[in-house]
């Protein structure tokens, strides 16, 4: 976890605070735990494709004692595991180890996994994750994009997730055009 903190420039306390804030965001009823409805609503509010399965899977992955609720400790443990996983795969993609993923590196990582995409798709993927639009993906941007993705962070899974999120974006854009 020390590597993760270093990559984010965060202290242990700042990280704890960030996770607590996210938990409280989901726990809008202030009940001290999250259930399916809260997770589903929270994901929707964050513009994350929150179809039935996705929220359900996130609940199942977090809910270690299987009582149908996610308490803070369970949520925190999920975050610990997830951030470590995301850090590992980030490092594997960032082969130059300069702390950011360049579009070429993402392209190469996908290619190594047997997935060939065109320039347009690559640009769309990078743009989706690259929040500050500087053309590269930092670990913080990577983490924020994938933190609530409940499935194993393999390059194949991430590819399918990116595809899906981009489709949702395109759908929303078409909808807002129609409403203009
Ligand atoms: Ca539980
Ligand atoms: Ca960036």
mmCIF file of C-alpha atoms and ligand atoms in Angstrom:
data_model
loop_
_atom_site.group_PDB
_atom_site.id
_atom_site.type_symbol
_atom_site.label_atom_id
_atom_site.label_comp_id
_atom_site.label_asym_id
_atom_site.label_seq_id
_atom_site.Cartn_x
_atom_site.Cartn_y
_atom_site.Cartn_z
ATOM 1 C CA UNK A 1 0.000 0.000 0.000
ATOM 2 C CA UNK A 2 2.973 2.354 0.525
ATOM 3 C CA UNK A 3 3.620 2.346 -3.234
ATOM 4 C CA UNK A 4 0.014 3.268 -3.854
ATOM 5 C CA UNK A 5 0.153 6.175 -1.400
ATOM 6 C CA UNK A 6 3.359 7.379 -2.978
ATOM 7 C CA UNK A 7 1.908 7.185 -6.491
ATOM 8 C CA UNK A 8 -1.034 9.289 -5.352
ATOM 9 C CA UNK A 9 0.924 11.696 -3.185
ATOM 10 C CA UNK A 10 -1.498 10.933 -0.361
ATOM 11 C CA UNK A 11 -0.904 10.330 3.341
ATOM 12 C CA UNK A 12 -2.570 7.374 5.040
ATOM 13 C CA UNK A 13 -4.955 9.794 6.763
ATOM 14 C CA UNK A 14 -5.866 11.607 3.548
ATOM 15 C CA UNK A 15 -6.617 8.285 1.904
ATOM 16 C CA UNK A 16 -8.787 7.167 4.823
ATOM 17 C CA UNK A 17 -10.645 10.471 4.616
ATOM 18 C CA UNK A 18 -11.236 10.072 0.883
ATOM 19 C CA UNK A 19 -12.644 6.573 1.345
ATOM 20 C CA UNK A 20 -14.815 7.727 4.249
ATOM 21 C CA UNK A 21 -16.196 10.572 2.123
ATOM 22 C CA UNK A 22 -17.044 8.168 -0.698
ATOM 23 C CA UNK A 23 -18.745 5.799 1.756
ATOM 24 C CA UNK A 24 -20.800 8.666 3.167
ATOM 25 C CA UNK A 25 -21.739 9.710 -0.356
ATOM 26 C CA UNK A 26 -23.308 6.284 -0.925
ATOM 27 C CA UNK A 27 -24.745 6.164 2.589
ATOM 28 C CA UNK A 28 -27.094 9.094 1.987
ATOM 29 C CA UNK A 29 -29.552 7.703 4.544
ATOM 30 C CA UNK A 30 -26.826 7.794 7.184
ATOM 31 C CA UNK A 31 -27.567 4.234 8.202
ATOM 32 C CA UNK A 32 -23.918 3.205 8.611
ATOM 33 C CA UNK A 33 -24.131 0.583 5.894
ATOM 34 C CA UNK A 34 -24.878 0.346 2.180
ATOM 35 C CA UNK A 35 -27.507 -1.884 0.666
ATOM 36 C CA UNK A 36 -28.386 -2.574 -2.945
ATOM 37 C CA UNK A 37 -30.581 0.503 -3.372
ATOM 38 C CA UNK A 38 -27.953 2.872 -2.019
ATOM 39 C CA UNK A 39 -25.236 1.394 -4.213
ATOM 40 C CA UNK A 40 -27.484 1.533 -7.265
ATOM 41 C CA UNK A 41 -28.446 5.176 -6.608
ATOM 42 C CA UNK A 42 -24.854 6.168 -5.868
ATOM 43 C CA UNK A 43 -23.538 4.645 -9.089
ATOM 44 C CA UNK A 44 -26.264 6.402 -11.078
ATOM 45 C CA UNK A 45 -25.389 9.713 -9.444
ATOM 46 C CA UNK A 46 -21.758 9.166 -10.454
ATOM 47 C CA UNK A 47 -22.825 8.509 -14.069
ATOM 48 C CA UNK A 48 -21.487 4.976 -13.871
ATOM 49 C CA UNK A 49 -23.505 2.441 -15.850
ATOM 50 C CA UNK A 50 -25.426 1.060 -12.900
ATOM 51 C CA UNK A 51 -27.491 -1.651 -14.474
ATOM 52 C CA UNK A 52 -28.824 -4.404 -12.265
ATOM 53 C CA UNK A 53 -25.815 -6.670 -12.485
ATOM 54 C CA UNK A 54 -23.180 -4.024 -11.903
ATOM 55 C CA UNK A 55 -24.568 -2.721 -8.609
ATOM 56 C CA UNK A 56 -25.294 -6.284 -7.526
ATOM 57 C CA UNK A 57 -21.743 -7.387 -8.279
ATOM 58 C CA UNK A 58 -20.272 -4.419 -6.420
ATOM 59 C CA UNK A 59 -22.435 -5.265 -3.426
ATOM 60 C CA UNK A 60 -21.404 -8.929 -3.543
ATOM 61 C CA UNK A 61 -17.697 -8.177 -3.883
ATOM 62 C CA UNK A 62 -17.731 -5.735 -0.939
ATOM 63 C CA UNK A 63 -20.039 -7.733 1.320
ATOM 64 C CA UNK A 64 -17.474 -10.053 2.927
ATOM 65 C CA UNK A 65 -19.773 -11.511 5.614
ATOM 66 C CA UNK A 66 -22.677 -11.934 3.147
ATOM 67 C CA UNK A 67 -25.374 -10.248 5.207
ATOM 68 C CA UNK A 68 -26.562 -8.191 2.230
ATOM 69 C CA UNK A 69 -25.072 -4.977 3.598
ATOM 70 C CA UNK A 70 -21.735 -3.284 3.192
ATOM 71 C CA UNK A 71 -20.401 -1.656 6.329
ATOM 72 C CA UNK A 72 -17.485 0.735 6.389
ATOM 73 C CA UNK A 73 -14.904 -1.931 7.217
ATOM 74 C CA UNK A 74 -16.016 -4.037 4.268
ATOM 75 C CA UNK A 75 -16.032 -1.001 2.011
ATOM 76 C CA UNK A 76 -12.542 -0.049 3.170
ATOM 77 C CA UNK A 77 -11.207 -3.552 2.580
ATOM 78 C CA UNK A 78 -12.630 -3.532 -0.943
ATOM 79 C CA UNK A 79 -10.885 -0.193 -1.577
ATOM 80 C CA UNK A 80 -7.563 -1.510 -0.236
ATOM 81 C CA UNK A 81 -7.666 -4.568 -2.493
ATOM 82 C CA UNK A 82 -8.940 -2.656 -5.497
ATOM 83 C CA UNK A 83 -6.390 0.144 -5.314
ATOM 84 C CA UNK A 84 -3.565 -2.384 -5.050
ATOM 85 C CA UNK A 85 -4.870 -4.327 -8.058
ATOM 86 C CA UNK A 86 -5.297 -1.152 -10.062
ATOM 87 C CA UNK A 87 -1.786 -0.069 -9.119
ATOM 88 C CA UNK A 88 -0.337 -3.392 -10.293
ATOM 89 C CA UNK A 89 -2.015 -3.259 -13.656
ATOM 90 C CA UNK A 90 -1.154 0.426 -14.036
ATOM 91 C CA UNK A 91 2.504 -0.448 -13.493
ATOM 92 C CA UNK A 92 2.272 -3.284 -16.001
ATOM 93 C CA UNK A 93 0.905 -0.917 -18.659
ATOM 94 C CA UNK A 94 3.257 1.977 -17.824
ATOM 95 C CA UNK A 95 6.312 0.121 -19.070
ATOM 96 C CA UNK A 96 8.470 3.236 -19.063
ATOM 97 C CA UNK A 97 7.573 3.661 -15.368
ATOM 98 C CA UNK A 98 7.280 7.404 -15.618
ATOM 99 C CA UNK A 99 4.062 7.479 -13.608
ATOM 100 C CA UNK A 100 1.630 7.893 -16.460
ATOM 101 C CA UNK A 101 0.103 5.814 -19.198
ATOM 102 C CA UNK A 102 0.665 7.197 -22.680
ATOM 103 C CA UNK A 103 -1.870 6.360 -25.413
ATOM 104 C CA UNK A 104 0.773 4.138 -27.098
ATOM 105 C CA UNK A 105 1.279 2.208 -23.878
ATOM 106 C CA UNK A 106 -2.435 1.542 -23.563
ATOM 107 C CA UNK A 107 -2.533 0.484 -27.197
ATOM 108 C CA UNK A 108 0.419 -1.899 -26.693
ATOM 109 C CA UNK A 109 -1.047 -3.396 -23.520
ATOM 110 C CA UNK A 110 -4.296 -4.144 -25.338
ATOM 111 C CA UNK A 111 -2.376 -5.609 -28.245
ATOM 112 C CA UNK A 112 -0.411 -7.868 -25.883
ATOM 113 C CA UNK A 113 -3.774 -9.132 -24.637
ATOM 114 C CA UNK A 114 -4.773 -9.878 -28.244
ATOM 115 C CA UNK A 115 -7.054 -6.830 -28.617
ATOM 116 C CA UNK A 116 -6.403 -4.541 -31.560
ATOM 117 C CA UNK A 117 -8.200 -1.203 -31.592
ATOM 118 C CA UNK A 118 -8.086 1.659 -34.082
ATOM 119 C CA UNK A 119 -6.842 5.197 -33.432
ATOM 120 C CA UNK A 120 -10.318 6.566 -33.016
ATOM 121 C CA UNK A 121 -11.239 4.072 -30.319
ATOM 122 C CA UNK A 122 -7.914 4.612 -28.560
ATOM 123 C CA UNK A 123 -8.481 8.374 -28.526
ATOM 124 C CA UNK A 124 -11.980 7.858 -27.137
ATOM 125 C CA UNK A 125 -10.685 5.587 -24.362
ATOM 126 C CA UNK A 126 -7.882 7.938 -23.331
ATOM 127 C CA UNK A 127 -10.192 10.943 -23.413
ATOM 128 C CA UNK A 128 -12.663 9.151 -21.133
ATOM 129 C CA UNK A 129 -10.087 8.434 -18.416
ATOM 130 C CA UNK A 130 -7.872 11.507 -18.852
ATOM 131 C CA UNK A 131 -9.815 13.925 -16.648
ATOM 132 C CA UNK A 132 -7.447 16.895 -16.979
ATOM 133 C CA UNK A 133 -7.123 16.398 -20.754
ATOM 134 C CA UNK A 134 -3.339 16.516 -20.856
ATOM 135 C CA UNK A 135 -3.164 13.472 -23.095
ATOM 136 C CA UNK A 136 -1.768 11.022 -20.532
ATOM 137 C CA UNK A 137 -3.370 8.941 -17.785
ATOM 138 C CA UNK A 138 -2.011 9.336 -14.261
ATOM 139 C CA UNK A 139 -2.557 6.717 -11.598
ATOM 140 C CA UNK A 140 -5.072 8.974 -9.905
ATOM 141 C CA UNK A 141 -7.154 9.239 -13.089
ATOM 142 C CA UNK A 142 -6.850 5.492 -13.635
ATOM 143 C CA UNK A 143 -7.943 4.759 -10.078
ATOM 144 C CA UNK A 144 -10.905 7.135 -10.201
ATOM 145 C CA UNK A 145 -12.112 5.560 -13.416
ATOM 146 C CA UNK A 146 -11.905 1.973 -12.154
ATOM 147 C CA UNK A 147 -12.336 2.201 -8.385
ATOM 148 C CA UNK A 148 -15.953 1.076 -8.381
ATOM 149 C CA UNK A 149 -15.513 -1.490 -11.114
ATOM 150 C CA UNK A 150 -16.257 -4.697 -9.187
ATOM 151 C CA UNK A 151 -14.742 -7.258 -11.534
ATOM 152 C CA UNK A 152 -11.144 -8.363 -11.680
ATOM 153 C CA UNK A 153 -8.973 -5.637 -13.197
ATOM 154 C CA UNK A 154 -7.545 -7.516 -16.169
ATOM 155 C CA UNK A 155 -6.778 -5.713 -19.387
ATOM 156 C CA UNK A 156 -9.565 -7.648 -21.172
ATOM 157 C CA UNK A 157 -12.150 -6.718 -18.544
ATOM 158 C CA UNK A 158 -11.035 -3.091 -18.535
ATOM 159 C CA UNK A 159 -11.319 -3.014 -22.314
ATOM 160 C CA UNK A 160 -14.923 -4.228 -22.199
ATOM 161 C CA UNK A 161 -15.724 -1.748 -19.452
ATOM 162 C CA UNK A 162 -14.221 1.130 -21.456
ATOM 163 C CA UNK A 163 -16.205 0.059 -24.501
ATOM 164 C CA UNK A 164 -19.378 0.043 -22.503
ATOM 165 C CA UNK A 165 -18.794 3.356 -20.740
ATOM 166 C CA UNK A 166 -17.996 5.008 -24.072
ATOM 167 C CA UNK A 167 -21.208 3.595 -25.554
ATOM 168 C CA UNK A 168 -23.154 5.105 -22.656
ATOM 169 C CA UNK A 169 -21.450 8.463 -23.373
ATOM 170 C CA UNK A 170 -22.419 8.286 -27.033
ATOM 171 C CA UNK A 171 -25.989 7.369 -26.074
ATOM 172 C CA UNK A 172 -26.228 10.316 -23.682
ATOM 173 C CA UNK A 173 -24.830 12.682 -26.286
ATOM 174 C CA UNK A 174 -27.419 11.555 -28.833
ATOM 175 C CA UNK A 175 -30.174 11.953 -26.257
ATOM 176 C CA UNK A 176 -29.138 15.491 -25.341
ATOM 177 C CA UNK A 177 -28.901 16.417 -29.036
ATOM 178 C CA UNK A 178 -32.407 15.170 -29.556
ATOM 179 C CA UNK A 179 -33.627 17.278 -26.668
ATOM 180 C CA UNK A 180 -32.089 20.486 -27.952
HETATM 181 CA CA1 LIG B 1 -21.684 -7.185 5.139
HETATM 182 CA CA1 LIG B 2 -4.214 13.306 -17.432
#
